[in-house]
């Protein structure tokens, strides 16, 4: 990039449709790395992606991607950018290999290069023998990997991933998030990934941009979100020795140096500082002889960030 | 995490001597080679679509119908040549310019299969956004698809003509006559292919359901044709021969029939083998051009909203 370190830059970007304003004076500056774009449905995420790809004109303001003007240099941008849509987009009757090779050529790769890059890319996203079988028989997780592969096949400098964890089970979600992390750390490709869940992006992203109603709510490094967003909810049974199990556990944990949120009744909310907390909780419960009803990670919903951000 | 970052066991038979053999992940390789841009992508889409319209690069099952229909399309050409050479005719029984129209039911069926296959699947499986997020845009997409289907139809109807021509020459029918007629036949086939390709794609692009597309294309080709033929017959019965020529404007089949009889020296399938008047002939040219251009523009418009 010539002199600039911005991957995506928007300046008072506004998009009005006849009935709604999808983007309302959005000004953000996104650098290299993994950036999470968080917003509720209808917050303007998809509209922003459309404008960044040069596929829809902005009503006002401007957007630059990789230093190029999105309104005037759409083709040049799309040559260097990969896009993974939120919805299904794969024909069922062709194999992953054939499909990704075709998409590679559509990005301008010569046939031989498209085949080589397809083999590489499918391996990187974790598709092996099954890549020769028709896509129609794939699981949701495998389809998501094919969608990701077609966005990466031409070795772009930036990929735009629209809700890549949608429809995945928790394990598939973690794998996809790990893969997204690797796109930047191992492949050196910048990532803009959207989600309506802040919690799942905070572990993956270097930077988080929160938009709502087409307006920027927050744009900041992930670290500043983390402490506020991860907590562990624990619920235990009462026993004869401890008629108030939760209170006994609270006392035990506070004694062990864990910070427990006040109040909460039967459910204790613990600050999830690091993974050793799980062991501490397990040991404390075992020592007290209580039954563990549930222990789950609580992620703050996007709405809570909105509440914090609003005056 | 199940995504191997470092290495994976190989388990290859060749590694039997070294049971600890491993495939090492060589890491991510950057692509530094050429990026050939939109015109290359457009050409690739053309080739991909053309191959797809004959089932090449798809499953064996999807090759059966295109090649089956093509065989049926070519058989009369072979028979014509055989008949002409054994019975010593001095010309082929069916003219080159009207061969595609003579075989219209077969070409129509092929078009009804190929057009939806070419556009409905991309709409149904929402693959369009993947195309438009790449260097090509809707203009490239529509141009590549139209060119591919027109080329497919040209091959489908033109190869049997070439077989007939080659056979005609071998049977020592007059070289000059045959070559002129063959050239005109190719022109007629090209116009036939262009008109049917844009019409077929336009109709097919309005439904993501392939079955509806097939039915709609067959309907659009046959219903106006039968209506025109019937009304022409009535007009002929009532003695208004002038109307017969003008009526031919109202269906793609009769339009092309009038065109080839008026400008390419063929014989029309109209009542009494009537040839349209000069004024009507101009109408045929204009309507054909307007249909091709108009359908093409509508197709562009159709894809304006089909983006992401």
Coordinates of C-alpha atoms in Angstrom, one line a residue, chain A residues 18-306:
Chain A
X18 CA -36.3 5.1 -0.5
X19 CA -37.6 4.1 2.9
X20 CA -34.6 3.6 5.2
X21 CA -31.3 5.1 5.8
X22 CA -28.9 2.1 5.9
X23 CA -25.7 4.1 6.7
X24 CA -25.8 7.5 8.3
X25 CA -22.5 9.4 8.2
X26 CA -20.3 6.5 9.0
X27 CA -16.6 7.4 9.4
X28 CA -14.2 4.6 10.3
X29 CA -10.6 3.8 9.7
X30 CA -9.7 0.2 9.7
X31 CA -6.1 -1.0 9.7
X32 CA -4.5 -4.4 8.9
X33 CA -5.4 -7.4 11.0
X34 CA -8.7 -8.9 12.0
X35 CA -11.5 -6.4 12.5
X36 CA -14.9 -7.4 13.8
X37 CA -17.9 -5.5 12.5
X38 CA -20.7 -5.9 15.0
X39 CA -24.2 -4.8 14.7
X40 CA -27.8 -6.1 15.1
X41 CA -29.6 -7.3 11.9
X42 CA -30.4 -4.2 9.8
X43 CA -27.6 -2.2 11.4
X44 CA -26.0 -1.6 8.0
X45 CA -23.3 -4.3 7.8
X46 CA -24.3 -5.7 4.5
X47 CA -24.8 -2.3 3.0
X48 CA -21.3 -1.3 4.0
X49 CA -19.9 -4.5 2.4
X50 CA -21.8 -3.7 -0.8
X51 CA -20.4 -0.2 -1.0
X52 CA -16.9 -1.4 -0.1
X53 CA -17.0 -3.8 -3.1
X54 CA -18.0 -1.0 -5.3
X55 CA -21.4 -2.7 -6.1
X56 CA -23.6 0.1 -4.7
X57 CA -23.1 3.8 -4.9
X58 CA -23.0 5.7 -1.7
X59 CA -25.6 8.5 -1.3
X60 CA -23.0 10.7 0.3
X61 CA -19.5 10.5 1.6
X62 CA -16.7 8.3 0.3
X63 CA -15.1 4.9 1.0
X64 CA -11.6 3.7 0.2
X65 CA -10.5 0.1 0.2
X66 CA -6.8 -0.8 0.0
X67 CA -6.2 2.8 -1.0
X68 CA -8.6 2.8 -3.9
X69 CA -11.9 4.7 -4.3
X70 CA -14.8 2.2 -4.0
X71 CA -17.0 4.3 -6.2
X72 CA -14.6 4.6 -9.1
X73 CA -12.2 1.6 -8.9
X74 CA -14.6 -1.2 -8.0
X75 CA -13.1 -3.7 -10.4
X76 CA -9.5 -3.1 -9.2
X77 CA -10.8 -3.5 -5.6
X78 CA -12.7 -6.7 -6.3
X79 CA -9.5 -8.2 -7.8
X80 CA -7.7 -7.8 -4.5
X81 CA -10.6 -8.6 -2.1
X82 CA -12.4 -11.8 -1.3
X83 CA -16.0 -12.0 -0.2
X84 CA -17.9 -14.7 1.7
X85 CA -21.7 -14.1 1.7
X86 CA -23.8 -14.9 4.7
X87 CA -26.3 -17.0 2.8
X88 CA -25.9 -20.3 1.0
X89 CA -24.2 -19.7 -2.4
X90 CA -23.0 -23.1 -3.5
X91 CA -24.3 -25.3 -6.4
X92 CA -24.9 -28.8 -5.1
X93 CA -24.0 -30.8 -8.2
X94 CA -20.3 -29.9 -8.6
X95 CA -17.4 -30.8 -6.4
X96 CA -15.6 -28.3 -4.1
X97 CA -12.5 -28.5 -6.3
X98 CA -14.4 -27.8 -9.6
X99 CA -16.3 -24.9 -8.0
X100 CA -13.3 -23.2 -6.4
X101 CA -11.2 -23.6 -9.6
X102 CA -14.0 -21.9 -11.5
X103 CA -14.2 -19.1 -9.0
X104 CA -10.5 -18.7 -9.1
X105 CA -10.6 -18.1 -12.9
X106 CA -13.5 -15.7 -12.3
X107 CA -11.1 -13.7 -10.1
X108 CA -8.6 -13.6 -13.0
X109 CA -6.3 -16.5 -12.2
X110 CA -5.0 -18.5 -15.2
X111 CA -6.3 -22.1 -15.3
X112 CA -3.1 -23.8 -14.0
X113 CA -2.7 -21.2 -11.2
X114 CA -6.4 -21.6 -10.3
X115 CA -6.0 -25.3 -9.9
X116 CA -2.9 -25.0 -7.8
X117 CA -4.4 -22.3 -5.6
X118 CA -7.6 -24.3 -5.2
X119 CA -5.7 -27.4 -3.9
X120 CA -3.7 -25.2 -1.5
X121 CA -6.7 -23.2 -0.3
X122 CA -9.0 -26.2 0.3
X123 CA -6.2 -27.8 2.3
X124 CA -5.8 -24.7 4.4
X125 CA -9.5 -24.5 5.2
X126 CA -9.4 -28.2 6.2
X127 CA -11.1 -30.0 3.3
X128 CA -9.3 -33.1 2.1
X129 CA -10.7 -36.2 0.4
X130 CA -14.3 -34.9 0.4
X131 CA -13.3 -32.1 -2.0
X132 CA -13.9 -34.3 -5.0
X133 CA -17.4 -35.1 -4.0
X134 CA -20.5 -33.0 -5.0
X135 CA -21.1 -30.1 -2.5
X136 CA -24.7 -31.2 -2.1
X137 CA -23.6 -33.9 0.3
X138 CA -21.5 -31.7 2.6
X139 CA -22.3 -30.7 6.2
X140 CA -22.9 -27.1 7.1
X141 CA -19.4 -26.8 8.4
X142 CA -17.9 -28.1 5.2
X143 CA -20.0 -25.8 3.1
X144 CA -18.8 -22.8 5.2
X145 CA -15.2 -23.9 4.5
X146 CA -15.9 -24.1 0.7
X147 CA -17.4 -20.6 0.9
X148 CA -14.3 -19.4 2.7
X149 CA -12.0 -21.1 0.2
X150 CA -13.7 -19.4 -2.7
X151 CA -13.0 -16.0 -1.0
X152 CA -9.4 -16.9 -0.5
X153 CA -8.5 -18.7 -3.7
X154 CA -7.1 -15.7 -5.5
X155 CA -4.9 -14.7 -2.5
X156 CA -6.6 -11.4 -1.8
X157 CA -5.2 -8.8 0.5
X158 CA -8.5 -8.4 2.3
X159 CA -11.4 -10.7 2.9
X160 CA -14.9 -9.6 3.8
X161 CA -16.7 -12.4 5.8
X162 CA -20.4 -11.9 6.3
X163 CA -21.6 -13.8 9.4
X164 CA -19.3 -16.8 8.8
X165 CA -20.3 -18.6 12.0
X166 CA -24.0 -18.6 11.2
X167 CA -25.6 -22.0 11.5
X168 CA -22.6 -23.7 13.0
X169 CA -22.6 -25.8 16.2
X170 CA -20.3 -24.6 19.0
X171 CA -17.4 -26.8 17.9
X172 CA -17.8 -25.7 14.3
X173 CA -18.0 -22.1 15.4
X174 CA -14.7 -22.4 17.3
X175 CA -13.0 -24.0 14.4
X176 CA -14.3 -21.3 12.0
X177 CA -13.1 -18.6 14.4
X178 CA -9.7 -20.2 14.7
X179 CA -9.5 -20.4 10.9
X180 CA -10.4 -16.7 10.6
X181 CA -7.6 -15.9 13.1
X182 CA -5.2 -17.9 11.0
X183 CA -6.2 -16.0 7.8
X184 CA -4.4 -13.0 9.3
X185 CA -1.6 -14.6 11.4
X186 CA -0.6 -17.3 9.0
X187 CA -1.7 -16.0 5.6
X188 CA -1.1 -12.3 6.2
X189 CA -4.5 -11.4 4.8
X190 CA -6.6 -8.7 6.5
X191 CA -10.1 -9.7 7.6
X192 CA -13.3 -7.8 8.1
X193 CA -15.7 -10.2 9.8
X194 CA -19.3 -9.3 10.7
X195 CA -21.4 -10.8 13.4
X196 CA -24.4 -9.8 15.6
X197 CA -22.6 -11.4 18.5
X198 CA -19.9 -9.4 20.1
X199 CA -18.7 -12.2 22.3
X200 CA -17.6 -14.5 19.5
X201 CA -15.6 -11.8 17.7
X202 CA -13.7 -10.5 20.7
X203 CA -11.5 -13.5 20.9
X204 CA -10.8 -13.4 17.2
X205 CA -10.5 -9.8 16.3
X206 CA -7.8 -7.2 17.0
X207 CA -10.2 -4.4 16.6
X208 CA -14.0 -4.1 17.0
X209 CA -16.3 -1.7 15.2
X210 CA -19.8 -1.5 16.5
X211 CA -22.5 0.0 14.3
X212 CA -26.2 0.5 15.0
X213 CA -28.8 2.1 12.8
X214 CA -26.0 2.9 10.3
X215 CA -24.1 5.0 12.8
X216 CA -20.8 4.2 14.4
X217 CA -21.2 3.4 18.1
X218 CA -17.6 2.3 18.9
X219 CA -14.4 1.6 17.2
X220 CA -11.6 0.4 19.4
X221 CA -9.0 -2.3 20.0
X222 CA -10.4 -5.6 21.3
X223 CA -8.6 -5.4 24.7
X224 CA -10.8 -2.7 26.0
X225 CA -13.9 -4.8 25.4
X226 CA -12.6 -8.0 26.9
X227 CA -12.8 -7.3 30.6
X228 CA -16.3 -6.2 30.3
X229 CA -17.6 -9.1 28.2
X230 CA -16.4 -12.4 29.6
X231 CA -17.9 -13.9 32.7
X232 CA -18.7 -17.4 34.0
X233 CA -22.0 -18.3 35.4
X234 CA -22.1 -21.0 38.1
X235 CA -25.1 -22.6 39.7
X236 CA -24.9 -25.2 42.5
X237 CA -27.2 -27.3 44.6
X238 CA -27.8 -26.8 48.3
X239 CA -26.9 -29.6 50.6
X240 CA -27.6 -30.3 54.3
X241 CA -24.2 -29.1 55.3
X242 CA -24.6 -26.0 53.2
X243 CA -28.3 -24.9 53.1
X244 CA -27.3 -22.0 50.9
X245 CA -24.9 -23.6 48.5
X246 CA -24.4 -20.5 46.4
X247 CA -23.5 -18.4 49.4
X248 CA -21.1 -21.0 50.7
X249 CA -19.4 -21.1 47.2
X250 CA -19.3 -17.4 47.1
X251 CA -17.4 -17.3 50.4
X252 CA -15.1 -20.1 49.3
X253 CA -14.3 -18.4 46.0
X254 CA -13.8 -15.0 47.4
X255 CA -11.4 -16.6 49.9
X256 CA -9.5 -18.1 46.9
X257 CA -9.2 -14.6 45.4
X258 CA -11.8 -14.9 42.7
X259 CA -13.9 -11.8 42.2
X260 CA -17.6 -12.6 42.3
X261 CA -20.2 -10.2 41.1
X262 CA -22.6 -9.1 44.0
X263 CA -26.2 -10.3 44.0
X264 CA -27.5 -12.9 41.7
X265 CA -29.3 -15.3 44.0
X266 CA -28.7 -18.9 42.9
X267 CA -26.4 -18.0 40.1
X268 CA -22.9 -16.7 40.7
X269 CA -21.3 -14.5 38.1
X270 CA -17.5 -14.7 38.1
X271 CA -15.0 -12.7 36.2
X272 CA -13.4 -15.0 33.7
X273 CA -9.8 -13.7 33.9
X274 CA -8.2 -16.8 32.6
X275 CA -8.8 -20.6 32.2
X276 CA -7.4 -21.5 35.6
X277 CA -10.7 -20.2 37.0
X278 CA -12.5 -23.4 35.9
X279 CA -10.1 -25.5 38.0
X280 CA -10.6 -23.2 41.0
X281 CA -14.3 -23.4 40.7
X282 CA -14.3 -27.2 40.4
X283 CA -12.0 -27.6 43.4
X284 CA -14.1 -25.2 45.5
X285 CA -17.3 -27.0 44.7
X286 CA -15.8 -30.5 45.3
X287 CA -14.4 -29.3 48.7
X288 CA -17.8 -28.1 49.7
X289 CA -19.5 -31.3 48.5
X290 CA -22.0 -29.3 46.4
X291 CA -23.6 -30.5 43.2
X292 CA -22.7 -28.4 40.1
X293 CA -25.9 -27.7 38.2
X294 CA -24.4 -25.7 35.4
X295 CA -21.3 -23.7 34.5
X296 CA -21.4 -21.6 31.4
X297 CA -19.6 -18.7 29.8
X298 CA -21.7 -15.7 29.6
X299 CA -21.1 -13.2 26.8
X300 CA -22.5 -9.8 27.0
X301 CA -25.0 -9.2 24.3
X302 CA -24.5 -6.4 21.8
X303 CA -27.4 -4.6 23.5
X304 CA -25.3 -4.2 26.6
X305 CA -22.6 -2.5 24.6
X306 CA -25.2 -0.2 23.2

